Amino acid sequence: MGAETKIGLVGIGMMGWPMGACLAKAGFTVVAYDARPEQSAAFAKEVGGETVSSLAELGRTCSIVVTMLPTSKIVSDVLLGEGGVATGMAKSGLIIDMTSGVPDVTISLEPALNARGIAIIDAPVSGGVARARTGELAIMAGGAEADIERARPVLEAMGKVQRAGSLGCGQAMKALNNLVSAGGFLIGVEAMLVGKKFGLDPEVMVDILNASTGMNNSTQKKFKQFVLSGAFNSGFALDLMVKDLSIALDVAKARGVPTPFAALCREMWASADAMLGKGADHTALALLSERLANLSLREDEGVRN
């Protein structure tokens, strides 16, 4: 571990809490801040560490601050808004933005932070709540190599780090990773529906896919566990998947890359989000495909009307 052992953490949510717990387990003193003061207080009581009453105080207290927040707009406000982290942070501070954010927004924050002597890297994660708890997240880091190396002891307490490139590359890679994951999930569900109508058992289909070239993360870790079981509780929200897919398409559009299949994929996920409403798990996308097919993948459920 490096000399910097006091780490600020903004965002004590479903991911931030277990990630902070991994930092504490690794020997860092976590200084927690959340928009809900009771949440950061509960974290400090249950996991350990400290709390602060303001973002500026967090900046004064810690030379490294991690943000794990819903959107880049919130990150921007937290860092550069009135009384934000940057207003209190000394020169040579480092921001590690682990939000699944908009890369071009993150890039736009750098000049104002650099003017204060503060560096920023982006380091979004893949692996969900389960791997956040075990400290086995895949972390995609973007930024100057020296800044990533400075952040490495902090990041390695939460998972495996890969440098994706310059600032913003981590967030672009995260959005594109989720695009690939979303496409694999959607096509797998449709294949299982076709197979069931033909007479195949969906569980047998998953076993065969996992021994064949159709294998992907969804066939391995989602279909039996969360779809065929009817649990739909993987811990990653449907609306967050739609957000990531929208980011991926915006990155493509800004750079003039046509993405017709990705656009259709995003529309399917957005339709499921509209149908199922706030709070739905992303694996519940299968319910949209089932409704379109008028067929359920679960043995104990009949044809849907």
PDB file of C-alpha atoms in Angstrom:
ATOM      1  CA  MET A   1       0.000   0.000   0.000  1.00  0.00           C
ATOM      2  CA  GLY A   2       1.195   3.529  -0.747  1.00  0.00           C
ATOM      3  CA  ALA A   3       1.644   6.334   1.739  1.00  0.00           C
ATOM      4  CA  GLU A   4      -1.876   7.663   1.094  1.00  0.00           C
ATOM      5  CA  THR A   5      -4.046   5.619   3.427  1.00  0.00           C
ATOM      6  CA  LYS A   6      -7.034   7.957   3.908  1.00  0.00           C
ATOM      7  CA  ILE A   7      -9.379   7.659   0.930  1.00  0.00           C
ATOM      8  CA  GLY A   8     -12.486   9.751   0.348  1.00  0.00           C
ATOM      9  CA  LEU A   9     -15.501   7.931  -1.069  1.00  0.00           C
ATOM     10  CA  VAL A  10     -18.521   9.777  -2.466  1.00  0.00           C
ATOM     11  CA  GLY A  11     -21.532   7.551  -3.073  1.00  0.00           C
ATOM     12  CA  ILE A  12     -22.340   4.831  -0.533  1.00  0.00           C
ATOM     13  CA  GLY A  13     -24.871   2.948  -2.633  1.00  0.00           C
ATOM     14  CA  MET A  14     -25.312  -0.624  -3.797  1.00  0.00           C
ATOM     15  CA  MET A  15     -21.847  -0.633  -5.366  1.00  0.00           C
ATOM     16  CA  GLY A  16     -20.127   2.047  -3.306  1.00  0.00           C
ATOM     17  CA  TRP A  17     -20.793   0.316   0.013  1.00  0.00           C
ATOM     18  CA  PRO A  18     -19.111  -3.038  -0.832  1.00  0.00           C
ATOM     19  CA  MET A  19     -16.320  -1.261  -2.718  1.00  0.00           C
ATOM     20  CA  GLY A  20     -15.683   0.904   0.346  1.00  0.00           C
ATOM     21  CA  ALA A  21     -15.730  -2.207   2.521  1.00  0.00           C
ATOM     22  CA  CYS A  22     -12.983  -3.708   0.345  1.00  0.00           C
ATOM     23  CA  LEU A  23     -10.929  -0.538   0.791  1.00  0.00           C
ATOM     24  CA  ALA A  24     -11.342  -0.781   4.560  1.00  0.00           C
ATOM     25  CA  LYS A  25     -10.408  -4.466   4.511  1.00  0.00           C
ATOM     26  CA  ALA A  26      -7.241  -3.574   2.602  1.00  0.00           C
ATOM     27  CA  GLY A  27      -6.225  -1.190   5.387  1.00  0.00           C
ATOM     28  CA  PHE A  28      -7.357   2.152   4.011  1.00  0.00           C
ATOM     29  CA  THR A  29      -9.259   4.583   6.209  1.00  0.00           C
ATOM     30  CA  VAL A  30     -12.427   5.319   4.240  1.00  0.00           C
ATOM     31  CA  VAL A  31     -13.840   8.818   4.682  1.00  0.00           C
ATOM     32  CA  ALA A  32     -17.428   8.406   3.534  1.00  0.00           C
ATOM     33  CA  TYR A  33     -19.798  10.977   2.093  1.00  0.00           C
ATOM     34  CA  ASP A  34     -23.286  10.399   0.704  1.00  0.00           C
ATOM     35  CA  ALA A  35     -26.194  12.700  -0.147  1.00  0.00           C
ATOM     36  CA  ARG A  36     -27.977  10.769   2.621  1.00  0.00           C
ATOM     37  CA  PRO A  37     -25.936  11.501   5.777  1.00  0.00           C
ATOM     38  CA  GLU A  38     -27.495   8.521   7.539  1.00  0.00           C
ATOM     39  CA  GLN A  39     -26.042   6.235   4.848  1.00  0.00           C
ATOM     40  CA  SER A  40     -22.456   7.369   5.345  1.00  0.00           C
ATOM     41  CA  ALA A  41     -22.960   7.239   9.133  1.00  0.00           C
ATOM     42  CA  ALA A  42     -24.216   3.655   8.861  1.00  0.00           C
ATOM     43  CA  PHE A  43     -21.217   2.731   6.722  1.00  0.00           C
ATOM     44  CA  ALA A  44     -18.771   4.181   9.256  1.00  0.00           C
ATOM     45  CA  LYS A  45     -20.541   2.358  12.084  1.00  0.00           C
ATOM     46  CA  GLU A  46     -20.795  -1.025  10.374  1.00  0.00           C
ATOM     47  CA  VAL A  47     -17.622  -1.089   8.279  1.00  0.00           C
ATOM     48  CA  GLY A  48     -15.394   1.503   9.936  1.00  0.00           C
ATOM     49  CA  GLY A  49     -13.825   4.753   8.838  1.00  0.00           C
ATOM     50  CA  GLU A  50     -14.912   8.352   9.148  1.00  0.00           C
ATOM     51  CA  THR A  51     -17.563  10.721   7.855  1.00  0.00           C
ATOM     52  CA  VAL A  52     -17.519  14.405   6.927  1.00  0.00           C
ATOM     53  CA  SER A  53     -20.288  16.982   6.836  1.00  0.00           C
ATOM     54  CA  SER A  54     -19.458  18.504   3.443  1.00  0.00           C
ATOM     55  CA  LEU A  55     -17.784  17.762   0.144  1.00  0.00           C
ATOM     56  CA  ALA A  56     -15.287  20.578   0.662  1.00  0.00           C
ATOM     57  CA  GLU A  57     -14.293  19.016   3.985  1.00  0.00           C
ATOM     58  CA  LEU A  58     -13.824  15.704   2.221  1.00  0.00           C
ATOM     59  CA  GLY A  59     -11.457  17.426  -0.231  1.00  0.00           C
ATOM     60  CA  ARG A  60      -9.492  18.993   2.656  1.00  0.00           C
ATOM     61  CA  THR A  61      -9.300  15.642   4.466  1.00  0.00           C
ATOM     62  CA  CYS A  62      -8.232  13.363   1.622  1.00  0.00           C
ATOM     63  CA  SER A  63      -5.670  13.711  -1.157  1.00  0.00           C
ATOM     64  CA  ILE A  64      -7.426  10.914  -3.086  1.00  0.00           C
ATOM     65  CA  VAL A  65     -11.204  10.915  -3.547  1.00  0.00           C
ATOM     66  CA  VAL A  66     -13.217   8.169  -5.253  1.00  0.00           C
ATOM     67  CA  THR A  67     -16.596   8.991  -6.795  1.00  0.00           C
ATOM     68  CA  MET A  68     -19.140   6.224  -7.419  1.00  0.00           C
ATOM     69  CA  LEU A  69     -22.285   8.054  -8.520  1.00  0.00           C
ATOM     70  CA  PRO A  70     -25.286   7.568 -10.846  1.00  0.00           C
ATOM     71  CA  THR A  71     -24.389  10.102 -13.574  1.00  0.00           C
ATOM     72  CA  SER A  72     -21.617  12.353 -14.847  1.00  0.00           C
ATOM     73  CA  LYS A  73     -23.797  15.401 -14.148  1.00  0.00           C
ATOM     74  CA  ILE A  74     -23.799  14.500 -10.465  1.00  0.00           C
ATOM     75  CA  VAL A  75     -20.036  13.911 -10.570  1.00  0.00           C
ATOM     76  CA  SER A  76     -19.530  17.355 -12.100  1.00  0.00           C
ATOM     77  CA  ASP A  77     -21.631  18.985  -9.373  1.00  0.00           C
ATOM     78  CA  VAL A  78     -19.867  17.016  -6.628  1.00  0.00           C
ATOM     79  CA  LEU A  79     -16.410  17.974  -7.855  1.00  0.00           C
ATOM     80  CA  LEU A  80     -16.800  21.500  -9.216  1.00  0.00           C
ATOM     81  CA  GLY A  81     -20.093  22.781  -7.855  1.00  0.00           C
ATOM     82  CA  GLU A  82     -20.380  25.305  -5.067  1.00  0.00           C
ATOM     83  CA  GLY A  83     -18.724  23.779  -1.998  1.00  0.00           C
ATOM     84  CA  GLY A  84     -17.589  20.785  -4.057  1.00  0.00           C
ATOM     85  CA  VAL A  85     -14.650  18.484  -3.454  1.00  0.00           C
ATOM     86  CA  ALA A  86     -12.285  20.585  -5.574  1.00  0.00           C
ATOM     87  CA  THR A  87     -12.945  23.713  -3.495  1.00  0.00           C
ATOM     88  CA  GLY A  88     -11.302  22.070  -0.504  1.00  0.00           C
ATOM     89  CA  MET A  89      -8.723  19.778  -2.102  1.00  0.00           C
ATOM     90  CA  ALA A  90      -5.086  20.809  -2.037  1.00  0.00           C
ATOM     91  CA  LYS A  91      -2.833  20.790  -5.070  1.00  0.00           C
ATOM     92  CA  SER A  92      -1.595  17.310  -6.024  1.00  0.00           C
ATOM     93  CA  GLY A  93      -5.009  15.837  -5.227  1.00  0.00           C
ATOM     94  CA  LEU A  94      -6.360  12.941  -7.305  1.00  0.00           C
ATOM     95  CA  ILE A  95      -9.950  12.181  -8.288  1.00  0.00           C
ATOM     96  CA  ILE A  96     -10.778   8.573  -9.205  1.00  0.00           C
ATOM     97  CA  ASP A  97     -14.165   8.656 -10.952  1.00  0.00           C
ATOM     98  CA  MET A  98     -15.541   5.114 -10.887  1.00  0.00           C
ATOM     99  CA  THR A  99     -18.953   6.185 -12.179  1.00  0.00           C
ATOM    100  CA  SER A 100     -20.251   4.573 -15.373  1.00  0.00           C
ATOM    101  CA  GLY A 101     -20.297   8.019 -16.877  1.00  0.00           C
ATOM    102  CA  VAL A 102     -20.176   9.942 -20.128  1.00  0.00           C
ATOM    103  CA  PRO A 103     -16.551  10.033 -21.293  1.00  0.00           C
ATOM    104  CA  ASP A 104     -16.797  13.405 -23.036  1.00  0.00           C
ATOM    105  CA  VAL A 105     -18.203  14.986 -19.857  1.00  0.00           C
ATOM    106  CA  THR A 106     -15.371  13.515 -17.802  1.00  0.00           C
ATOM    107  CA  ILE A 107     -12.817  14.836 -20.292  1.00  0.00           C
ATOM    108  CA  SER A 108     -14.416  18.274 -20.005  1.00  0.00           C
ATOM    109  CA  LEU A 109     -13.832  18.314 -16.218  1.00  0.00           C
ATOM    110  CA  GLU A 110     -10.071  17.931 -16.533  1.00  0.00           C
ATOM    111  CA  PRO A 111      -9.059  21.536 -17.396  1.00  0.00           C
ATOM    112  CA  ALA A 112     -10.860  23.039 -14.384  1.00  0.00           C
ATOM    113  CA  LEU A 113      -9.427  20.408 -12.060  1.00  0.00           C
ATOM    114  CA  ASN A 114      -5.929  20.712 -13.500  1.00  0.00           C
ATOM    115  CA  ALA A 115      -6.109  24.488 -12.984  1.00  0.00           C
ATOM    116  CA  ARG A 116      -6.400  23.728  -9.263  1.00  0.00           C
ATOM    117  CA  GLY A 117      -3.536  21.234  -9.403  1.00  0.00           C
ATOM    118  CA  ILE A 118      -5.903  18.257  -9.201  1.00  0.00           C
ATOM    119  CA  ALA A 119      -5.617  15.209 -11.466  1.00  0.00           C
ATOM    120  CA  ILE A 120      -8.497  12.967 -12.547  1.00  0.00           C
ATOM    121  CA  ILE A 121      -8.766   9.445 -13.920  1.00  0.00           C
ATOM    122  CA  ASP A 122     -11.855   7.461 -14.848  1.00  0.00           C
ATOM    123  CA  ALA A 123     -12.090   3.880 -13.596  1.00  0.00           C
ATOM    124  CA  PRO A 124     -15.567   2.360 -14.106  1.00  0.00           C
ATOM    125  CA  VAL A 125     -16.146  -1.243 -13.152  1.00  0.00           C
ATOM    126  CA  SER A 126     -17.777  -4.434 -14.375  1.00  0.00           C
ATOM    127  CA  GLY A 127     -18.884  -7.326 -12.234  1.00  0.00           C
ATOM    128  CA  GLY A 128     -21.873  -6.052 -10.301  1.00  0.00           C
ATOM    129  CA  VAL A 129     -22.587  -6.199  -6.595  1.00  0.00           C
ATOM    130  CA  ALA A 130     -21.387  -9.792  -6.209  1.00  0.00           C
ATOM    131  CA  ARG A 131     -17.860  -9.037  -7.408  1.00  0.00           C
ATOM    132  CA  ALA A 132     -17.851  -5.689  -5.620  1.00  0.00           C
ATOM    133  CA  ARG A 133     -18.282  -7.618  -2.374  1.00  0.00           C
ATOM    134  CA  THR A 134     -15.392  -9.974  -3.092  1.00  0.00           C
ATOM    135  CA  GLY A 135     -13.044  -7.311  -4.467  1.00  0.00           C
ATOM    136  CA  GLU A 136     -12.929  -8.982  -7.877  1.00  0.00           C
ATOM    137  CA  LEU A 137     -14.272  -6.207 -10.102  1.00  0.00           C
ATOM    138  CA  ALA A 138     -12.909  -5.628 -13.581  1.00  0.00           C
ATOM    139  CA  ILE A 139     -11.677  -2.028 -13.479  1.00  0.00           C
ATOM    140  CA  MET A 140     -11.164  -0.116 -16.745  1.00  0.00           C
ATOM    141  CA  ALA A 141      -8.906   2.852 -16.112  1.00  0.00           C
ATOM    142  CA  GLY A 142      -8.435   5.892 -18.322  1.00  0.00           C
ATOM    143  CA  GLY A 143      -5.985   8.705 -17.718  1.00  0.00           C
ATOM    144  CA  ALA A 144      -2.315   9.569 -17.533  1.00  0.00           C
ATOM    145  CA  GLU A 145      -0.216   6.510 -16.770  1.00  0.00           C
ATOM    146  CA  ALA A 146       1.426   8.160 -13.739  1.00  0.00           C
ATOM    147  CA  ASP A 147      -1.984   9.013 -12.251  1.00  0.00           C
ATOM    148  CA  ILE A 148      -3.248   5.479 -12.770  1.00  0.00           C
ATOM    149  CA  GLU A 149      -0.130   4.096 -11.104  1.00  0.00           C
ATOM    150  CA  ARG A 150      -0.717   6.390  -8.144  1.00  0.00           C
ATOM    151  CA  ALA A 151      -4.290   5.124  -7.940  1.00  0.00           C
ATOM    152  CA  ARG A 152      -3.358   1.477  -8.459  1.00  0.00           C
ATOM    153  CA  PRO A 153      -3.094   0.464  -4.756  1.00  0.00           C
ATOM    154  CA  VAL A 154      -6.571   1.887  -4.174  1.00  0.00           C
ATOM    155  CA  LEU A 155      -8.045   0.257  -7.259  1.00  0.00           C
ATOM    156  CA  GLU A 156      -6.412  -3.120  -6.651  1.00  0.00           C
ATOM    157  CA  ALA A 157      -8.163  -3.307  -3.279  1.00  0.00           C
ATOM    158  CA  MET A 158     -11.413  -3.509  -5.278  1.00  0.00           C
ATOM    159  CA  GLY A 159     -10.466  -5.549  -8.324  1.00  0.00           C
ATOM    160  CA  LYS A 160      -8.192  -6.108 -11.285  1.00  0.00           C
ATOM    161  CA  VAL A 161      -7.054  -2.975 -13.104  1.00  0.00           C
ATOM    162  CA  GLN A 162      -6.517  -2.625 -16.839  1.00  0.00           C
ATOM    163  CA  ARG A 163      -5.498   0.680 -18.391  1.00  0.00           C
ATOM    164  CA  ALA A 164      -7.830   1.349 -21.306  1.00  0.00           C
ATOM    165  CA  GLY A 165      -6.057   4.488 -22.526  1.00  0.00           C
ATOM    166  CA  SER A 166      -6.290   8.231 -21.975  1.00  0.00           C
ATOM    167  CA  LEU A 167      -8.917   9.985 -19.841  1.00  0.00           C
ATOM    168  CA  GLY A 168     -12.427   8.896 -20.840  1.00  0.00           C
ATOM    169  CA  CYS A 169     -11.296   5.603 -22.358  1.00  0.00           C
ATOM    170  CA  GLY A 170     -12.324   3.656 -19.264  1.00  0.00           C
ATOM    171  CA  GLN A 171     -15.882   4.970 -19.418  1.00  0.00           C
ATOM    172  CA  ALA A 172     -16.109   4.467 -23.170  1.00  0.00           C
ATOM    173  CA  MET A 173     -14.900   0.888 -22.705  1.00  0.00           C
ATOM    174  CA  LYS A 174     -17.414   0.273 -19.902  1.00  0.00           C
ATOM    175  CA  ALA A 175     -20.317   1.465 -22.060  1.00  0.00           C
ATOM    176  CA  LEU A 176     -19.135  -0.613 -25.011  1.00  0.00           C
ATOM    177  CA  ASN A 177     -18.636  -3.650 -22.774  1.00  0.00           C
ATOM    178  CA  ASN A 178     -22.223  -3.348 -21.585  1.00  0.00           C
ATOM    179  CA  LEU A 179     -23.376  -2.969 -25.183  1.00  0.00           C
ATOM    180  CA  VAL A 180     -21.782  -6.321 -26.020  1.00  0.00           C
ATOM    181  CA  SER A 181     -23.228  -7.858 -22.836  1.00  0.00           C
ATOM    182  CA  ALA A 182     -26.713  -6.481 -23.564  1.00  0.00           C
ATOM    183  CA  GLY A 183     -26.652  -7.820 -27.111  1.00  0.00           C
ATOM    184  CA  GLY A 184     -25.609 -11.276 -25.923  1.00  0.00           C
ATOM    185  CA  PHE A 185     -28.354 -11.341 -23.308  1.00  0.00           C
ATOM    186  CA  LEU A 186     -31.078 -10.256 -25.727  1.00  0.00           C
ATOM    187  CA  ILE A 187     -30.176 -12.700 -28.497  1.00  0.00           C
ATOM    188  CA  GLY A 188     -29.830 -15.522 -25.984  1.00  0.00           C
ATOM    189  CA  VAL A 189     -33.330 -14.939 -24.607  1.00  0.00           C
ATOM    190  CA  GLU A 190     -34.788 -14.867 -28.105  1.00  0.00           C
ATOM    191  CA  ALA A 191     -32.967 -18.104 -28.989  1.00  0.00           C
ATOM    192  CA  MET A 192     -34.353 -19.810 -25.887  1.00  0.00           C
ATOM    193  CA  LEU A 193     -37.882 -18.701 -26.761  1.00  0.00           C
ATOM    194  CA  VAL A 194     -37.541 -20.109 -30.272  1.00  0.00           C
ATOM    195  CA  GLY A 195     -36.076 -23.305 -28.838  1.00  0.00           C
ATOM    196  CA  LYS A 196     -38.858 -23.743 -26.301  1.00  0.00           C
ATOM    197  CA  LYS A 197     -41.514 -23.277 -28.988  1.00  0.00           C
ATOM    198  CA  PHE A 198     -39.726 -25.940 -31.022  1.00  0.00           C
ATOM    199  CA  GLY A 199     -39.687 -28.321 -28.067  1.00  0.00           C
ATOM    200  CA  LEU A 200     -36.281 -27.752 -26.514  1.00  0.00           C
ATOM    201  CA  ASP A 201     -35.855 -27.422 -22.746  1.00  0.00           C
ATOM    202  CA  PRO A 202     -34.396 -23.930 -21.998  1.00  0.00           C
ATOM    203  CA  GLU A 203     -32.162 -25.332 -19.231  1.00  0.00           C
ATOM    204  CA  VAL A 204     -30.764 -27.935 -21.623  1.00  0.00           C
ATOM    205  CA  MET A 205     -30.257 -25.174 -24.185  1.00  0.00           C
ATOM    206  CA  VAL A 206     -28.178 -23.189 -21.693  1.00  0.00           C
ATOM    207  CA  ASP A 207     -26.032 -26.257 -20.949  1.00  0.00           C
ATOM    208  CA  ILE A 208     -25.423 -26.842 -24.663  1.00  0.00           C
ATOM    209  CA  LEU A 209     -24.708 -23.164 -25.353  1.00  0.00           C
ATOM    210  CA  ASN A 210     -22.139 -23.232 -22.551  1.00  0.00           C
ATOM    211  CA  ALA A 211     -20.380 -26.138 -24.258  1.00  0.00           C
ATOM    212  CA  SER A 212     -20.583 -24.486 -27.674  1.00  0.00           C
ATOM    213  CA  THR A 213     -19.691 -21.309 -29.530  1.00  0.00           C
ATOM    214  CA  GLY A 214     -22.866 -19.547 -28.359  1.00  0.00           C
ATOM    215  CA  MET A 215     -21.483 -19.305 -24.821  1.00  0.00           C
ATOM    216  CA  ASN A 216     -21.335 -15.823 -23.294  1.00  0.00           C
ATOM    217  CA  ASN A 217     -21.577 -14.158 -19.894  1.00  0.00           C
ATOM    218  CA  SER A 218     -25.369 -14.367 -19.920  1.00  0.00           C
ATOM    219  CA  THR A 219     -25.457 -18.081 -20.704  1.00  0.00           C
ATOM    220  CA  GLN A 220     -22.907 -18.686 -17.958  1.00  0.00           C
ATOM    221  CA  LYS A 221     -24.037 -16.353 -15.192  1.00  0.00           C
ATOM    222  CA  LYS A 222     -27.529 -15.021 -15.842  1.00  0.00           C
ATOM    223  CA  PHE A 223     -29.973 -17.285 -17.640  1.00  0.00           C
ATOM    224  CA  LYS A 224     -30.318 -20.141 -15.147  1.00  0.00           C
ATOM    225  CA  GLN A 225     -29.558 -17.975 -12.127  1.00  0.00           C
ATOM    226  CA  PHE A 226     -31.920 -15.066 -12.745  1.00  0.00           C
ATOM    227  CA  VAL A 227     -34.194 -15.727 -15.755  1.00  0.00           C
ATOM    228  CA  LEU A 228     -35.139 -19.403 -15.725  1.00  0.00           C
ATOM    229  CA  SER A 229     -35.338 -19.281 -11.925  1.00  0.00           C
ATOM    230  CA  GLY A 230     -37.683 -16.285 -12.133  1.00  0.00           C
ATOM    231  CA  ALA A 231     -35.572 -14.469  -9.530  1.00  0.00           C
ATOM    232  CA  PHE A 232     -34.691 -11.401 -11.652  1.00  0.00           C
ATOM    233  CA  ASN A 233     -32.437 -10.099  -8.868  1.00  0.00           C
ATOM    234  CA  SER A 234     -28.899  -9.871 -10.223  1.00  0.00           C
ATOM    235  CA  GLY A 235     -28.368  -6.519  -8.496  1.00  0.00           C
ATOM    236  CA  PHE A 236     -27.851  -4.404 -11.637  1.00  0.00           C
ATOM    237  CA  ALA A 237     -30.779  -2.177 -12.537  1.00  0.00           C
ATOM    238  CA  LEU A 238     -32.447  -2.156 -15.950  1.00  0.00           C
ATOM    239  CA  ASP A 239     -32.416   1.646 -16.153  1.00  0.00           C
ATOM    240  CA  LEU A 240     -28.645   1.679 -15.561  1.00  0.00           C
ATOM    241  CA  MET A 241     -28.150  -0.708 -18.464  1.00  0.00           C
ATOM    242  CA  VAL A 242     -30.207   1.619 -20.669  1.00  0.00           C
ATOM    243  CA  LYS A 243     -28.044   4.525 -19.492  1.00  0.00           C
ATOM    244  CA  ASP A 244     -24.856   2.663 -20.458  1.00  0.00           C
ATOM    245  CA  LEU A 245     -26.248   1.684 -23.861  1.00  0.00           C
ATOM    246  CA  SER A 246     -27.221   5.302 -24.498  1.00  0.00           C
ATOM    247  CA  ILE A 247     -23.684   6.401 -23.632  1.00  0.00           C
ATOM    248  CA  ALA A 248     -22.245   3.848 -26.059  1.00  0.00           C
ATOM    249  CA  LEU A 249     -24.483   5.090 -28.863  1.00  0.00           C
ATOM    250  CA  ASP A 250     -23.658   8.721 -28.090  1.00  0.00           C
ATOM    251  CA  VAL A 251     -19.928   7.918 -28.281  1.00  0.00           C
ATOM    252  CA  ALA A 252     -20.510   6.293 -31.663  1.00  0.00           C
ATOM    253  CA  LYS A 253     -22.666   9.148 -32.981  1.00  0.00           C
ATOM    254  CA  ALA A 254     -20.168  11.813 -31.911  1.00  0.00           C
ATOM    255  CA  ARG A 255     -17.497  10.021 -33.894  1.00  0.00           C
ATOM    256  CA  GLY A 256     -19.585   9.217 -36.956  1.00  0.00           C
ATOM    257  CA  VAL A 257     -19.694   5.439 -36.544  1.00  0.00           C
ATOM    258  CA  PRO A 258     -22.950   3.832 -37.770  1.00  0.00           C
ATOM    259  CA  THR A 259     -24.373   1.318 -35.257  1.00  0.00           C
ATOM    260  CA  PRO A 260     -27.701  -0.019 -36.562  1.00  0.00           C
ATOM    261  CA  PHE A 261     -27.706  -3.229 -34.506  1.00  0.00           C
ATOM    262  CA  ALA A 262     -26.632  -1.379 -31.356  1.00  0.00           C
ATOM    263  CA  ALA A 263     -29.427   1.145 -31.877  1.00  0.00           C
ATOM    264  CA  LEU A 264     -32.032  -1.625 -32.120  1.00  0.00           C
ATOM    265  CA  CYS A 265     -30.573  -3.321 -29.055  1.00  0.00           C
ATOM    266  CA  ARG A 266     -30.797  -0.098 -27.064  1.00  0.00           C
ATOM    267  CA  GLU A 267     -34.418   0.436 -28.142  1.00  0.00           C
ATOM    268  CA  MET A 268     -35.350  -3.057 -26.964  1.00  0.00           C
ATOM    269  CA  TRP A 269     -33.797  -2.432 -23.557  1.00  0.00           C
ATOM    270  CA  ALA A 270     -35.443   0.997 -23.318  1.00  0.00           C
ATOM    271  CA  SER A 271     -38.813  -0.567 -24.168  1.00  0.00           C
ATOM    272  CA  ALA A 272     -38.366  -3.102 -21.358  1.00  0.00           C
ATOM    273  CA  ASP A 273     -37.496  -0.266 -18.985  1.00  0.00           C
ATOM    274  CA  ALA A 274     -40.658   1.607 -19.967  1.00  0.00           C
ATOM    275  CA  MET A 275     -42.755  -1.541 -19.609  1.00  0.00           C
ATOM    276  CA  LEU A 276     -41.403  -2.689 -16.242  1.00  0.00           C
ATOM    277  CA  GLY A 277     -40.844   0.650 -14.540  1.00  0.00           C
ATOM    278  CA  LYS A 278     -38.425   1.904 -11.902  1.00  0.00           C
ATOM    279  CA  GLY A 279     -36.599  -0.663  -9.816  1.00  0.00           C
ATOM    280  CA  ALA A 280     -36.610  -3.523 -12.319  1.00  0.00           C
ATOM    281  CA  ASP A 281     -33.517  -5.692 -12.546  1.00  0.00           C
ATOM    282  CA  HIS A 282     -31.803  -5.764 -15.921  1.00  0.00           C
ATOM    283  CA  THR A 283     -32.369  -9.520 -16.252  1.00  0.00           C
ATOM    284  CA  ALA A 284     -36.120  -8.777 -16.328  1.00  0.00           C
ATOM    285  CA  LEU A 285     -35.595  -7.709 -19.944  1.00  0.00           C
ATOM    286  CA  ALA A 286     -36.535 -11.322 -20.673  1.00  0.00           C
ATOM    287  CA  LEU A 287     -40.118 -10.463 -19.721  1.00  0.00           C
ATOM    288  CA  LEU A 288     -40.394  -8.113 -22.709  1.00  0.00           C
ATOM    289  CA  SER A 289     -39.202 -10.794 -25.128  1.00  0.00           C
ATOM    290  CA  GLU A 290     -41.586 -13.285 -23.518  1.00  0.00           C
ATOM    291  CA  ARG A 291     -44.490 -10.891 -23.923  1.00  0.00           C
ATOM    292  CA  LEU A 292     -43.647 -10.366 -27.598  1.00  0.00           C
ATOM    293  CA  ALA A 293     -43.479 -14.147 -28.092  1.00  0.00           C
ATOM    294  CA  ASN A 294     -46.559 -14.829 -25.931  1.00  0.00           C
ATOM    295  CA  LEU A 295     -44.508 -17.516 -24.211  1.00  0.00           C
ATOM    296  CA  SER A 296     -42.771 -17.976 -20.862  1.00  0.00           C
ATOM    297  CA  LEU A 297     -39.352 -19.595 -20.448  1.00  0.00           C
ATOM    298  CA  ARG A 298     -40.230 -20.895 -16.986  1.00  0.00           C
ATOM    299  CA  GLU A 299     -41.693 -24.355 -16.760  1.00  0.00           C
ATOM    300  CA  ASP A 300     -44.327 -23.442 -14.182  1.00  0.00           C
ATOM    301  CA  GLU A 301     -45.682 -20.498 -16.168  1.00  0.00           C
ATOM    302  CA  GLY A 302     -48.100 -20.848 -19.024  1.00  0.00           C
ATOM    303  CA  VAL A 303     -48.338 -18.899 -22.247  1.00  0.00           C
ATOM    304  CA  ARG A 304     -48.672 -15.168 -21.578  1.00  0.00           C
ATOM    305  CA  ASN A 305     -51.815 -13.374 -22.740  1.00  0.00           C
TER     306      ASN A 305
END
